[in-house]
Amino acid sequence: MNANTVVRSGFMSTVLVLTLMFTAVQAKQSVVPVNNNMVCMINNAVMGKPQIPVVVNGKTYYGCCENCAAKLKDNRSARYAKDPVTGREVDKAQAFITSTPEGDAVYFESRESAEKYYATQEK
Protein backbone atom coordinates (compact mmCIF):
# COMPACT_ATOMS: atom_id res chain seq x y z
CA MET A 1 0.00 0.00 0.00
CA ASN A 2 1.48 3.36 -0.95
CA ALA A 3 1.19 6.65 0.92
CA ASN A 4 -1.58 8.00 -1.36
CA THR A 5 -3.75 4.96 -0.72
CA VAL A 6 -3.29 5.33 3.04
CA VAL A 7 -4.21 9.07 2.89
CA ARG A 8 -7.28 8.37 0.72
CA SER A 9 -8.39 5.55 2.99
CA GLY A 10 -8.02 7.78 6.05
CA PHE A 11 -9.89 10.57 4.30
CA MET A 12 -12.78 8.26 3.35
CA SER A 13 -12.99 6.95 6.92
CA THR A 14 -13.15 10.51 8.21
CA VAL A 15 -15.90 11.40 5.72
CA LEU A 16 -17.90 8.34 6.77
CA VAL A 17 -17.59 9.17 10.47
CA LEU A 18 -18.58 12.80 9.90
CA THR A 19 -21.56 11.76 7.78
CA LEU A 20 -22.79 9.41 10.49
CA MET A 21 -22.32 12.09 13.16
CA PHE A 22 -24.18 14.66 11.05
CA THR A 23 -27.05 12.22 10.46
CA ALA A 24 -27.31 11.55 14.20
CA VAL A 25 -27.38 15.27 14.96
CA GLN A 26 -30.04 15.84 12.30
CA ALA A 27 -32.20 13.08 13.75
CA LYS A 28 -31.92 14.62 17.20
CA GLN A 29 -32.78 18.10 15.91
CA SER A 30 -35.68 17.11 13.67
CA VAL A 31 -37.94 19.76 15.20
CA VAL A 32 -37.35 22.91 13.17
CA PRO A 33 -38.71 26.20 14.50
CA VAL A 34 -40.38 28.76 12.28
CA ASN A 35 -39.41 32.42 12.62
CA ASN A 36 -42.28 34.25 14.32
CA ASN A 37 -42.27 36.97 11.68
CA MET A 38 -43.19 34.40 9.00
CA VAL A 39 -46.47 33.50 10.72
CA CYS A 40 -49.85 35.18 10.40
CA MET A 41 -50.88 34.71 14.01
CA ILE A 42 -54.56 35.22 13.22
CA ASN A 43 -54.77 32.62 10.45
CA ASN A 44 -52.14 30.49 12.23
CA ALA A 45 -50.45 29.98 8.89
CA VAL A 46 -46.79 30.01 7.93
CA MET A 47 -46.42 32.48 5.09
CA GLY A 48 -43.77 32.82 2.40
CA LYS A 49 -42.65 36.28 3.47
CA PRO A 50 -42.29 38.39 6.63
CA GLN A 51 -45.59 39.58 8.09
CA ILE A 52 -46.75 42.91 9.53
CA PRO A 53 -45.34 43.40 13.05
CA VAL A 54 -47.85 44.38 15.75
CA VAL A 55 -46.49 45.47 19.13
CA VAL A 56 -48.79 44.88 22.09
CA ASN A 57 -47.57 45.39 25.66
CA GLY A 58 -43.95 45.30 24.50
CA LYS A 59 -44.32 41.97 22.63
CA THR A 60 -44.33 41.60 18.86
CA TYR A 61 -47.01 39.59 17.06
CA TYR A 62 -47.46 39.24 13.30
CA GLY A 63 -50.40 39.45 10.93
CA CYS A 64 -50.73 39.16 7.16
CA CYS A 65 -52.93 42.23 6.63
CA GLU A 66 -54.30 45.30 8.39
CA ASN A 67 -57.41 43.37 9.52
CA CYS A 68 -55.24 40.72 11.18
CA ALA A 69 -53.07 43.43 12.73
CA ALA A 70 -56.17 45.09 14.20
CA LYS A 71 -57.42 41.76 15.63
CA LEU A 72 -54.04 41.17 17.27
CA LYS A 73 -54.18 44.61 18.89
CA ASP A 74 -57.79 44.35 20.06
CA ASN A 75 -58.30 40.69 20.93
CA ARG A 76 -56.27 39.03 23.67
CA SER A 77 -57.39 35.53 22.67
CA ALA A 78 -55.90 36.09 19.18
CA ARG A 79 -52.46 36.46 20.79
CA TYR A 80 -52.59 33.13 22.63
CA ALA A 81 -52.74 29.46 21.67
CA LYS A 82 -52.80 26.16 23.53
CA ASP A 83 -49.71 23.95 23.63
CA PRO A 84 -50.95 20.60 22.21
CA VAL A 85 -48.77 18.63 24.64
CA THR A 86 -49.19 20.43 27.96
CA GLY A 87 -52.57 22.04 27.30
CA ARG A 88 -51.26 25.28 28.77
CA GLU A 89 -51.83 28.71 27.28
CA VAL A 90 -48.92 29.94 25.15
CA ASP A 91 -48.23 33.56 24.21
CA LYS A 92 -47.71 33.46 20.43
CA ALA A 93 -45.04 36.17 20.64
CA GLN A 94 -42.93 33.94 22.90
CA ALA A 95 -43.90 30.52 21.56
CA PHE A 96 -41.70 27.91 19.94
CA ILE A 97 -43.47 27.67 16.59
CA THR A 98 -43.31 24.83 14.09
CA SER A 99 -45.11 24.16 10.84
CA THR A 100 -47.18 21.22 9.66
CA PRO A 101 -46.58 19.96 6.10
CA GLU A 102 -49.72 21.89 5.14
CA GLY A 103 -48.23 25.15 6.44
CA ASP A 104 -50.25 25.46 9.64
CA ALA A 105 -48.46 27.03 12.60
CA VAL A 106 -48.27 24.94 15.78
CA TYR A 107 -47.41 26.81 19.00
CA PHE A 108 -45.49 25.24 21.90
CA GLU A 109 -44.24 26.58 25.21
CA SER A 110 -40.79 25.05 24.58
CA ARG A 111 -38.66 23.05 22.17
CA GLU A 112 -38.98 20.08 24.53
CA SER A 113 -42.75 20.20 24.24
CA ALA A 114 -42.49 20.30 20.43
CA GLU A 115 -40.10 17.34 20.45
CA LYS A 116 -42.55 15.32 22.57
CA TYR A 117 -45.38 16.22 20.21
CA TYR A 118 -43.51 15.22 17.04
CA ALA A 119 -42.14 12.05 18.66
CA THR A 120 -45.73 10.87 19.21
CA GLN A 121 -46.69 11.88 15.65
CA GLU A 122 -43.95 9.69 14.11
CA LYS A 123 -45.18 6.51 15.79
mmCIF file of N, CA and C in Angstrom:
data_model
loop_
_atom_site.group_PDB
_atom_site.id
_atom_site.type_symbol
_atom_site.label_atom_id
_atom_site.label_comp_id
_atom_site.label_asym_id
_atom_site.label_seq_id
_atom_site.Cartn_x
_atom_site.Cartn_y
_atom_site.Cartn_z
ATOM 1 N N MET A 1 0.854 -1.164 0.000
ATOM 2 C CA MET A 1 0.000 0.000 0.000
ATOM 3 C C MET A 1 0.903 1.231 0.000
ATOM 4 N N ASN A 2 0.635 2.167 -0.928
ATOM 5 C CA ASN A 2 1.483 3.359 -0.952
ATOM 6 C C ASN A 2 0.875 4.470 -0.092
ATOM 7 N N ALA A 3 1.597 5.544 0.048
ATOM 8 C CA ALA A 3 1.185 6.649 0.924
ATOM 9 C C ALA A 3 -0.132 7.274 0.464
ATOM 10 N N ASN A 4 -0.330 7.416 -0.855
ATOM 11 C CA ASN A 4 -1.577 8.002 -1.361
ATOM 12 C C ASN A 4 -2.791 7.154 -0.994
ATOM 13 N N THR A 5 -2.652 5.863 -1.068
ATOM 14 C CA THR A 5 -3.753 4.957 -0.722
ATOM 15 C C THR A 5 -4.096 5.088 0.758
ATOM 16 N N VAL A 6 -3.075 5.172 1.600
ATOM 17 C CA VAL A 6 -3.293 5.332 3.038
ATOM 18 C C VAL A 6 -4.012 6.657 3.319
ATOM 19 N N VAL A 7 -3.587 7.749 2.684
ATOM 20 C CA VAL A 7 -4.207 9.067 2.892
ATOM 21 C C VAL A 7 -5.660 9.032 2.434
ATOM 22 N N ARG A 8 -5.910 8.459 1.232
ATOM 23 C CA ARG A 8 -7.285 8.366 0.716
ATOM 24 C C ARG A 8 -8.154 7.514 1.626
ATOM 25 N N SER A 9 -7.634 6.435 2.104
ATOM 26 C CA SER A 9 -8.386 5.551 2.991
ATOM 27 C C SER A 9 -8.742 6.275 4.293
ATOM 28 N N GLY A 10 -7.776 7.002 4.833
ATOM 29 C CA GLY A 10 -8.024 7.784 6.052
ATOM 30 C C GLY A 10 -9.040 8.878 5.814
ATOM 31 N N PHE A 11 -8.951 9.516 4.655
ATOM 32 C CA PHE A 11 -9.895 10.572 4.299
ATOM 33 C C PHE A 11 -11.306 10.007 4.194
ATOM 34 N N MET A 12 -11.460 8.873 3.516
ATOM 35 C CA MET A 12 -12.778 8.256 3.348
ATOM 36 C C MET A 12 -13.357 7.831 4.693
ATOM 37 N N SER A 13 -12.516 7.332 5.581
ATOM 38 C CA SER A 13 -12.988 6.953 6.916
ATOM 39 C C SER A 13 -13.481 8.174 7.670
ATOM 40 N N THR A 14 -12.753 9.269 7.559
ATOM 41 C CA THR A 14 -13.154 10.515 8.212
ATOM 42 C C THR A 14 -14.480 11.013 7.657
ATOM 43 N N VAL A 15 -14.640 10.974 6.342
ATOM 44 C CA VAL A 15 -15.898 11.395 5.718
ATOM 45 C C VAL A 15 -17.047 10.535 6.211
ATOM 46 N N LEU A 16 -16.864 9.245 6.292
ATOM 47 C CA LEU A 16 -17.901 8.337 6.767
ATOM 48 C C LEU A 16 -18.297 8.658 8.204
ATOM 49 N N VAL A 17 -17.317 8.846 9.063
ATOM 50 C CA VAL A 17 -17.593 9.167 10.471
ATOM 51 C C VAL A 17 -18.351 10.486 10.583
ATOM 52 N N LEU A 18 -17.911 11.505 9.859
ATOM 53 C CA LEU A 18 -18.583 12.803 9.902
ATOM 54 C C LEU A 18 -20.004 12.715 9.373
ATOM 55 N N THR A 19 -20.217 11.938 8.331
ATOM 56 C CA THR A 19 -21.560 11.755 7.778
ATOM 57 C C THR A 19 -22.470 11.098 8.805
ATOM 58 N N LEU A 20 -21.990 10.074 9.468
ATOM 59 C CA LEU A 20 -22.789 9.405 10.489
ATOM 60 C C LEU A 20 -23.091 10.331 11.656
ATOM 61 N N MET A 21 -22.108 11.134 12.065
ATOM 62 C CA MET A 21 -22.322 12.093 13.155
ATOM 63 C C MET A 21 -23.351 13.131 12.755
ATOM 64 N N PHE A 22 -23.245 13.659 11.537
ATOM 65 C CA PHE A 22 -24.184 14.665 11.045
ATOM 66 C C PHE A 22 -25.597 14.099 10.991
ATOM 67 N N THR A 23 -25.738 12.867 10.533
ATOM 68 C CA THR A 23 -27.048 12.220 10.462
ATOM 69 C C THR A 23 -27.645 12.067 11.852
ATOM 70 N N ALA A 24 -26.831 11.694 12.831
ATOM 71 C CA ALA A 24 -27.312 11.550 14.205
ATOM 72 C C ALA A 24 -27.755 12.889 14.764
ATOM 73 N N VAL A 25 -27.009 13.936 14.481
ATOM 74 C CA VAL A 25 -27.375 15.270 14.959
ATOM 75 C C VAL A 25 -28.677 15.711 14.299
ATOM 76 N N GLN A 26 -28.812 15.475 12.998
ATOM 77 C CA GLN A 26 -30.041 15.840 12.299
ATOM 78 C C GLN A 26 -31.227 15.120 12.900
ATOM 79 N N ALA A 27 -31.099 13.850 13.187
ATOM 80 C CA ALA A 27 -32.202 13.084 13.748
ATOM 81 C C ALA A 27 -32.614 13.637 15.098
ATOM 82 N N LYS A 28 -31.643 14.076 15.886
ATOM 83 C CA LYS A 28 -31.918 14.623 17.202
ATOM 84 C C LYS A 28 -32.576 16.000 17.108
ATOM 85 N N GLN A 29 -32.257 16.751 16.067
ATOM 86 C CA GLN A 29 -32.781 18.096 15.913
ATOM 87 C C GLN A 29 -33.826 18.157 14.802
ATOM 88 N N SER A 30 -34.706 17.173 14.742
ATOM 89 C CA SER A 30 -35.679 17.111 13.669
ATOM 90 C C SER A 30 -36.768 18.172 13.805
ATOM 91 N N VAL A 31 -36.936 18.726 14.983
ATOM 92 C CA VAL A 31 -37.942 19.762 15.196
ATOM 93 C C VAL A 31 -37.343 21.094 14.776
ATOM 94 N N VAL A 32 -37.888 21.664 13.720
ATOM 95 C CA VAL A 32 -37.350 22.907 13.168
ATOM 96 C C VAL A 32 -38.307 24.050 13.485
ATOM 97 N N PRO A 33 -37.832 25.066 14.198
ATOM 98 C CA PRO A 33 -38.711 26.199 14.498
ATOM 99 C C PRO A 33 -38.926 27.086 13.282
ATOM 100 N N VAL A 34 -40.038 27.775 13.303
ATOM 101 C CA VAL A 34 -40.376 28.756 12.276
ATOM 102 C C VAL A 34 -40.133 30.135 12.887
ATOM 103 N N ASN A 35 -39.572 31.045 12.130
ATOM 104 C CA ASN A 35 -39.411 32.416 12.620
ATOM 105 C C ASN A 35 -40.792 33.035 12.835
ATOM 106 N N ASN A 36 -40.984 33.644 13.985
ATOM 107 C CA ASN A 36 -42.276 34.247 14.317
ATOM 108 C C ASN A 36 -42.765 35.208 13.245
ATOM 109 N N ASN A 37 -41.854 35.951 12.642
ATOM 110 C CA ASN A 37 -42.267 36.970 11.678
ATOM 111 C C ASN A 37 -42.777 36.375 10.362
ATOM 112 N N MET A 38 -42.688 35.068 10.206
ATOM 113 C CA MET A 38 -43.186 34.402 9.002
ATOM 114 C C MET A 38 -44.584 33.815 9.213
ATOM 115 N N VAL A 39 -45.179 34.089 10.372
ATOM 116 C CA VAL A 39 -46.472 33.501 10.718
ATOM 117 C C VAL A 39 -47.544 34.580 10.825
ATOM 118 N N CYS A 40 -48.672 34.357 10.133
ATOM 119 C CA CYS A 40 -49.848 35.184 10.403
ATOM 120 C C CYS A 40 -50.477 34.555 11.633
ATOM 121 N N MET A 41 -50.433 35.259 12.743
ATOM 122 C CA MET A 41 -50.876 34.705 14.011
ATOM 123 C C MET A 41 -52.393 34.743 14.188
ATOM 124 N N ILE A 42 -53.104 35.300 13.227
ATOM 125 C CA ILE A 42 -54.562 35.221 13.219
ATOM 126 C C ILE A 42 -54.998 33.984 12.449
ATOM 127 N N ASN A 43 -54.444 33.787 11.273
ATOM 128 C CA ASN A 43 -54.770 32.616 10.447
ATOM 129 C C ASN A 43 -53.990 31.381 10.881
ATOM 130 N N ASN A 44 -53.007 31.576 11.762
ATOM 131 C CA ASN A 44 -52.141 30.486 12.227
ATOM 132 C C ASN A 44 -51.554 29.733 11.044
ATOM 133 N N ALA A 45 -51.026 30.535 10.110
ATOM 134 C CA ALA A 45 -50.452 29.983 8.888
ATOM 135 C C ALA A 45 -49.043 30.513 8.684
ATOM 136 N N VAL A 46 -48.152 29.620 8.259
ATOM 137 C CA VAL A 46 -46.786 30.013 7.931
ATOM 138 C C VAL A 46 -46.823 30.560 6.511
ATOM 139 N N MET A 47 -46.354 31.791 6.369
ATOM 140 C CA MET A 47 -46.424 32.484 5.086
ATOM 141 C C MET A 47 -45.051 32.469 4.407
ATOM 142 N N GLY A 48 -45.011 32.837 3.159
ATOM 143 C CA GLY A 48 -43.771 32.819 2.396
ATOM 144 C C GLY A 48 -42.945 34.077 2.498
ATOM 145 N N LYS A 49 -43.393 35.028 3.317
ATOM 146 C CA LYS A 49 -42.651 36.277 3.472
ATOM 147 C C LYS A 49 -42.914 36.850 4.867
ATOM 148 N N PRO A 50 -42.071 37.776 5.307
ATOM 149 C CA PRO A 50 -42.293 38.392 6.625
ATOM 150 C C PRO A 50 -43.641 39.104 6.696
ATOM 151 N N GLN A 51 -44.257 39.019 7.858
ATOM 152 C CA GLN A 51 -45.586 39.580 8.091
ATOM 153 C C GLN A 51 -45.507 40.954 8.761
ATOM 154 N N ILE A 52 -46.663 41.578 8.927
ATOM 155 C CA ILE A 52 -46.750 42.910 9.527
ATOM 156 C C ILE A 52 -46.550 42.790 11.039
ATOM 157 N N PRO A 53 -45.550 43.464 11.598
ATOM 158 C CA PRO A 53 -45.345 43.402 13.054
ATOM 159 C C PRO A 53 -46.382 44.247 13.789
ATOM 160 N N VAL A 54 -46.868 43.700 14.904
ATOM 161 C CA VAL A 54 -47.848 44.384 15.748
ATOM 162 C C VAL A 54 -47.335 44.304 17.179
ATOM 163 N N VAL A 55 -47.007 45.454 17.760
ATOM 164 C CA VAL A 55 -46.489 45.471 19.127
ATOM 165 C C VAL A 55 -47.642 45.712 20.093
ATOM 166 N N VAL A 56 -47.768 44.785 21.055
ATOM 167 C CA VAL A 56 -48.788 44.885 22.094
ATOM 168 C C VAL A 56 -48.113 44.603 23.422
ATOM 169 N N ASN A 57 -48.186 45.544 24.337
ATOM 170 C CA ASN A 57 -47.567 45.389 25.665
ATOM 171 C C ASN A 57 -46.101 44.980 25.578
ATOM 172 N N GLY A 58 -45.383 45.552 24.639
ATOM 173 C CA GLY A 58 -43.953 45.299 24.499
ATOM 174 C C GLY A 58 -43.587 43.995 23.802
ATOM 175 N N LYS A 59 -44.570 43.226 23.348
ATOM 176 C CA LYS A 59 -44.322 41.971 22.635
ATOM 177 C C LYS A 59 -44.748 42.140 21.184
ATOM 178 N N THR A 60 -44.034 41.464 20.278
ATOM 179 C CA THR A 60 -44.335 41.605 18.858
ATOM 180 C C THR A 60 -45.036 40.364 18.324
ATOM 181 N N TYR A 61 -46.197 40.612 17.727
ATOM 182 C CA TYR A 61 -47.006 39.586 17.064
ATOM 183 C C TYR A 61 -46.993 39.916 15.575
ATOM 184 N N TYR A 62 -47.504 39.011 14.744
ATOM 185 C CA TYR A 62 -47.463 39.243 13.303
ATOM 186 C C TYR A 62 -48.785 38.872 12.656
ATOM 187 N N GLY A 63 -49.183 39.709 11.698
ATOM 188 C CA GLY A 63 -50.396 39.451 10.928
ATOM 189 C C GLY A 63 -50.128 39.682 9.458
ATOM 190 N N CYS A 64 -50.964 39.087 8.612
ATOM 191 C CA CYS A 64 -50.732 39.157 7.165
ATOM 192 C C CYS A 64 -51.344 40.394 6.512
ATOM 193 N N CYS A 65 -52.268 41.060 7.212
ATOM 194 C CA CYS A 65 -52.932 42.231 6.627
ATOM 195 C C CYS A 65 -53.345 43.182 7.753
ATOM 196 N N GLU A 66 -53.884 44.314 7.374
ATOM 197 C CA GLU A 66 -54.300 45.298 8.388
ATOM 198 C C GLU A 66 -55.437 44.769 9.267
ATOM 199 N N ASN A 67 -56.332 43.952 8.712
ATOM 200 C CA ASN A 67 -57.405 43.368 9.523
ATOM 201 C C ASN A 67 -56.840 42.439 10.596
ATOM 202 N N CYS A 68 -55.875 41.620 10.203
ATOM 203 C CA CYS A 68 -55.240 40.722 11.178
ATOM 204 C C CYS A 68 -54.479 41.530 12.230
ATOM 205 N N ALA A 69 -53.806 42.577 11.797
ATOM 206 C CA ALA A 69 -53.067 43.433 12.729
ATOM 207 C C ALA A 69 -54.021 44.045 13.750
ATOM 208 N N ALA A 70 -55.180 44.502 13.294
ATOM 209 C CA ALA A 70 -56.172 45.093 14.200
ATOM 210 C C ALA A 70 -56.686 44.052 15.195
ATOM 211 N N LYS A 71 -56.941 42.827 14.735
ATOM 212 C CA LYS A 71 -57.415 41.763 15.626
ATOM 213 C C LYS A 71 -56.372 41.436 16.688
ATOM 214 N N LEU A 72 -55.099 41.436 16.288
ATOM 215 C CA LEU A 72 -54.042 41.171 17.265
ATOM 216 C C LEU A 72 -53.986 42.257 18.329
ATOM 217 N N LYS A 73 -54.195 43.499 17.932
ATOM 218 C CA LYS A 73 -54.175 44.609 18.895
ATOM 219 C C LYS A 73 -55.366 44.552 19.839
ATOM 220 N N ASP A 74 -56.539 44.205 19.302
ATOM 221 C CA ASP A 74 -57.786 44.349 20.055
ATOM 222 C C ASP A 74 -58.263 43.092 20.785
ATOM 223 N N ASN A 75 -57.744 41.939 20.421
ATOM 224 C CA ASN A 75 -58.303 40.695 20.927
ATOM 225 C C ASN A 75 -57.227 39.847 21.601
ATOM 226 N N ARG A 76 -57.268 39.791 22.918
ATOM 227 C CA ARG A 76 -56.267 39.034 23.671
ATOM 228 C C ARG A 76 -56.222 37.577 23.232
ATOM 229 N N SER A 77 -57.363 36.954 23.018
ATOM 230 C CA SER A 77 -57.390 35.527 22.670
ATOM 231 C C SER A 77 -56.696 35.246 21.330
ATOM 232 N N ALA A 78 -56.595 36.254 20.461
ATOM 233 C CA ALA A 78 -55.900 36.085 19.183
ATOM 234 C C ALA A 78 -54.390 35.975 19.388
ATOM 235 N N ARG A 79 -53.903 36.459 20.513
ATOM 236 C CA ARG A 79 -52.462 36.459 20.786
ATOM 237 C C ARG A 79 -51.992 35.218 21.550
ATOM 238 N N TYR A 80 -52.923 34.321 21.848
ATOM 239 C CA TYR A 80 -52.592 33.128 22.625
ATOM 240 C C TYR A 80 -53.078 31.866 21.932
ATOM 241 N N ALA A 81 -52.374 30.779 22.195
ATOM 242 C CA ALA A 81 -52.740 29.461 21.668
ATOM 243 C C ALA A 81 -52.588 28.458 22.807
ATOM 244 N N LYS A 82 -52.942 27.225 22.533
ATOM 245 C CA LYS A 82 -52.803 26.160 23.525
ATOM 246 C C LYS A 82 -51.718 25.197 23.053
ATOM 247 N N ASP A 83 -50.750 24.929 23.929
ATOM 248 C CA ASP A 83 -49.711 23.950 23.631
ATOM 249 C C ASP A 83 -50.401 22.583 23.524
ATOM 250 N N PRO A 84 -50.252 21.883 22.387
ATOM 251 C CA PRO A 84 -50.946 20.605 22.208
ATOM 252 C C PRO A 84 -50.455 19.483 23.116
ATOM 253 N N VAL A 85 -49.303 19.657 23.741
ATOM 254 C CA VAL A 85 -48.773 18.627 24.636
ATOM 255 C C VAL A 85 -49.193 18.905 26.083
ATOM 256 N N THR A 86 -48.936 20.117 26.540
ATOM 257 C CA THR A 86 -49.195 20.430 27.956
ATOM 258 C C THR A 86 -50.605 20.942 28.196
ATOM 259 N N GLY A 87 -51.237 21.468 27.153
ATOM 260 C CA GLY A 87 -52.572 22.042 27.304
ATOM 261 C C GLY A 87 -52.557 23.439 27.896
ATOM 262 N N ARG A 88 -51.361 23.947 28.180
ATOM 263 C CA ARG A 88 -51.258 25.285 28.774
ATOM 264 C C ARG A 88 -51.324 26.377 27.710
ATOM 265 N N GLU A 89 -51.761 27.540 28.150
ATOM 266 C CA GLU A 89 -51.829 28.706 27.277
ATOM 267 C C GLU A 89 -50.418 29.168 26.921
ATOM 268 N N VAL A 90 -50.216 29.506 25.642
ATOM 269 C CA VAL A 90 -48.915 29.945 25.151
ATOM 270 C C VAL A 90 -49.083 31.298 24.477
ATOM 271 N N ASP A 91 -48.251 32.251 24.856
ATOM 272 C CA ASP A 91 -48.228 33.558 24.209
ATOM 273 C C ASP A 91 -47.546 33.382 22.851
ATOM 274 N N LYS A 92 -48.246 33.682 21.771
ATOM 275 C CA LYS A 92 -47.711 33.459 20.425
ATOM 276 C C LYS A 92 -46.426 34.248 20.168
ATOM 277 N N ALA A 93 -46.256 35.371 20.827
ATOM 278 C CA ALA A 93 -45.037 36.169 20.643
ATOM 279 C C ALA A 93 -43.819 35.482 21.256
ATOM 280 N N GLN A 94 -44.035 34.600 22.213
ATOM 281 C CA GLN A 94 -42.933 33.937 22.904
ATOM 282 C C GLN A 94 -42.895 32.434 22.649
ATOM 283 N N ALA A 95 -43.776 31.950 21.795
ATOM 284 C CA ALA A 95 -43.898 30.515 21.561
ATOM 285 C C ALA A 95 -42.767 29.963 20.712
ATOM 286 N N PHE A 96 -42.546 28.678 20.854
ATOM 287 C CA PHE A 96 -41.698 27.908 19.940
ATOM 288 C C PHE A 96 -42.672 27.437 18.868
ATOM 289 N N ILE A 97 -42.500 27.931 17.654
ATOM 290 C CA ILE A 97 -43.469 27.673 16.589
ATOM 291 C C ILE A 97 -42.879 26.721 15.555
ATOM 292 N N THR A 98 -43.680 25.730 15.171
ATOM 293 C CA THR A 98 -43.308 24.832 14.087
ATOM 294 C C THR A 98 -44.398 24.890 13.025
ATOM 295 N N SER A 99 -44.157 24.188 11.933
ATOM 296 C CA SER A 99 -45.114 24.163 10.839
ATOM 297 C C SER A 99 -45.486 22.732 10.485
ATOM 298 N N THR A 100 -46.756 22.516 10.180
ATOM 299 C CA THR A 100 -47.181 21.223 9.656
ATOM 300 C C THR A 100 -46.812 21.186 8.173
ATOM 301 N N PRO A 101 -46.845 20.018 7.543
ATOM 302 C CA PRO A 101 -46.577 19.961 6.099
ATOM 303 C C PRO A 101 -47.547 20.825 5.280
ATOM 304 N N GLU A 102 -48.724 21.060 5.825
ATOM 305 C CA GLU A 102 -49.717 21.885 5.136
ATOM 306 C C GLU A 102 -49.492 23.381 5.338
ATOM 307 N N GLY A 103 -48.539 23.750 6.198
ATOM 308 C CA GLY A 103 -48.225 25.154 6.441
ATOM 309 C C GLY A 103 -48.954 25.777 7.616
ATOM 310 N N ASP A 104 -49.582 24.945 8.443
ATOM 311 C CA ASP A 104 -50.245 25.463 9.641
ATOM 312 C C ASP A 104 -49.219 25.666 10.741
ATOM 313 N N ALA A 105 -49.343 26.762 11.468
ATOM 314 C CA ALA A 105 -48.456 27.030 12.599
ATOM 315 C C ALA A 105 -48.933 26.246 13.815
ATOM 316 N N VAL A 106 -47.976 25.646 14.532
ATOM 317 C CA VAL A 106 -48.274 24.944 15.780
ATOM 318 C C VAL A 106 -47.423 25.611 16.853
ATOM 319 N N TYR A 107 -48.069 26.044 17.943
ATOM 320 C CA TYR A 107 -47.412 26.808 19.002
ATOM 321 C C TYR A 107 -47.138 25.926 20.214
ATOM 322 N N PHE A 108 -45.892 26.013 20.715
ATOM 323 C CA PHE A 108 -45.486 25.244 21.896
ATOM 324 C C PHE A 108 -44.862 26.186 22.917
ATOM 325 N N GLU A 109 -44.885 25.768 24.179
ATOM 326 C CA GLU A 109 -44.245 26.583 25.210
ATOM 327 C C GLU A 109 -42.737 26.377 25.244
ATOM 328 N N SER A 110 -42.230 25.305 24.601
ATOM 329 C CA SER A 110 -40.791 25.053 24.584
ATOM 330 C C SER A 110 -40.441 24.092 23.455
ATOM 331 N N ARG A 111 -39.150 24.030 23.151
ATOM 332 C CA ARG A 111 -38.656 23.046 22.167
ATOM 333 C C ARG A 111 -38.943 21.634 22.663
ATOM 334 N N GLU A 112 -38.749 21.401 23.960
ATOM 335 C CA GLU A 112 -38.976 20.080 24.526
ATOM 336 C C GLU A 112 -40.420 19.625 24.307
ATOM 337 N N SER A 113 -41.344 20.527 24.469
ATOM 338 C CA SER A 113 -42.749 20.201 24.239
ATOM 339 C C SER A 113 -42.980 19.837 22.770
ATOM 340 N N ALA A 114 -42.370 20.597 21.862
ATOM 341 C CA ALA A 114 -42.490 20.304 20.425
ATOM 342 C C ALA A 114 -41.886 18.942 20.104
ATOM 343 N N GLU A 115 -40.738 18.635 20.700
ATOM 344 C CA GLU A 115 -40.097 17.336 20.451
ATOM 345 C C GLU A 115 -40.981 16.186 20.919
ATOM 346 N N LYS A 116 -41.630 16.351 22.075
ATOM 347 C CA LYS A 116 -42.550 15.316 22.566
ATOM 348 C C LYS A 116 -43.719 15.136 21.593
ATOM 349 N N TYR A 117 -44.236 16.257 21.130
ATOM 350 C CA TYR A 117 -45.377 16.223 20.209
ATOM 351 C C TYR A 117 -45.009 15.474 18.925
ATOM 352 N N TYR A 118 -43.890 15.835 18.307
ATOM 353 C CA TYR A 118 -43.511 15.216 17.042
ATOM 354 C C TYR A 118 -43.050 13.776 17.230
ATOM 355 N N ALA A 119 -42.522 13.431 18.393
ATOM 356 C CA ALA A 119 -42.139 12.047 18.662
ATOM 357 C C ALA A 119 -43.381 11.160 18.667
ATOM 358 N N THR A 120 -44.489 11.667 19.191
ATOM 359 C CA THR A 120 -45.728 10.873 19.211
ATOM 360 C C THR A 120 -46.373 10.836 17.827
ATOM 361 N N GLN A 121 -46.122 11.844 16.993
ATOM 362 C CA GLN A 121 -46.688 11.881 15.646
ATOM 363 C C GLN A 121 -46.008 10.883 14.721
ATOM 364 N N GLU A 122 -44.722 10.595 14.972
ATOM 365 C CA GLU A 122 -43.945 9.695 14.115
ATOM 366 C C GLU A 122 -44.294 8.235 14.332
ATOM 367 N N LYS A 123 -44.885 7.907 15.459
ATOM 368 C CA LYS A 123 -45.180 6.507 15.788
ATOM 369 C C LYS A 123 -46.478 6.057 15.183
#
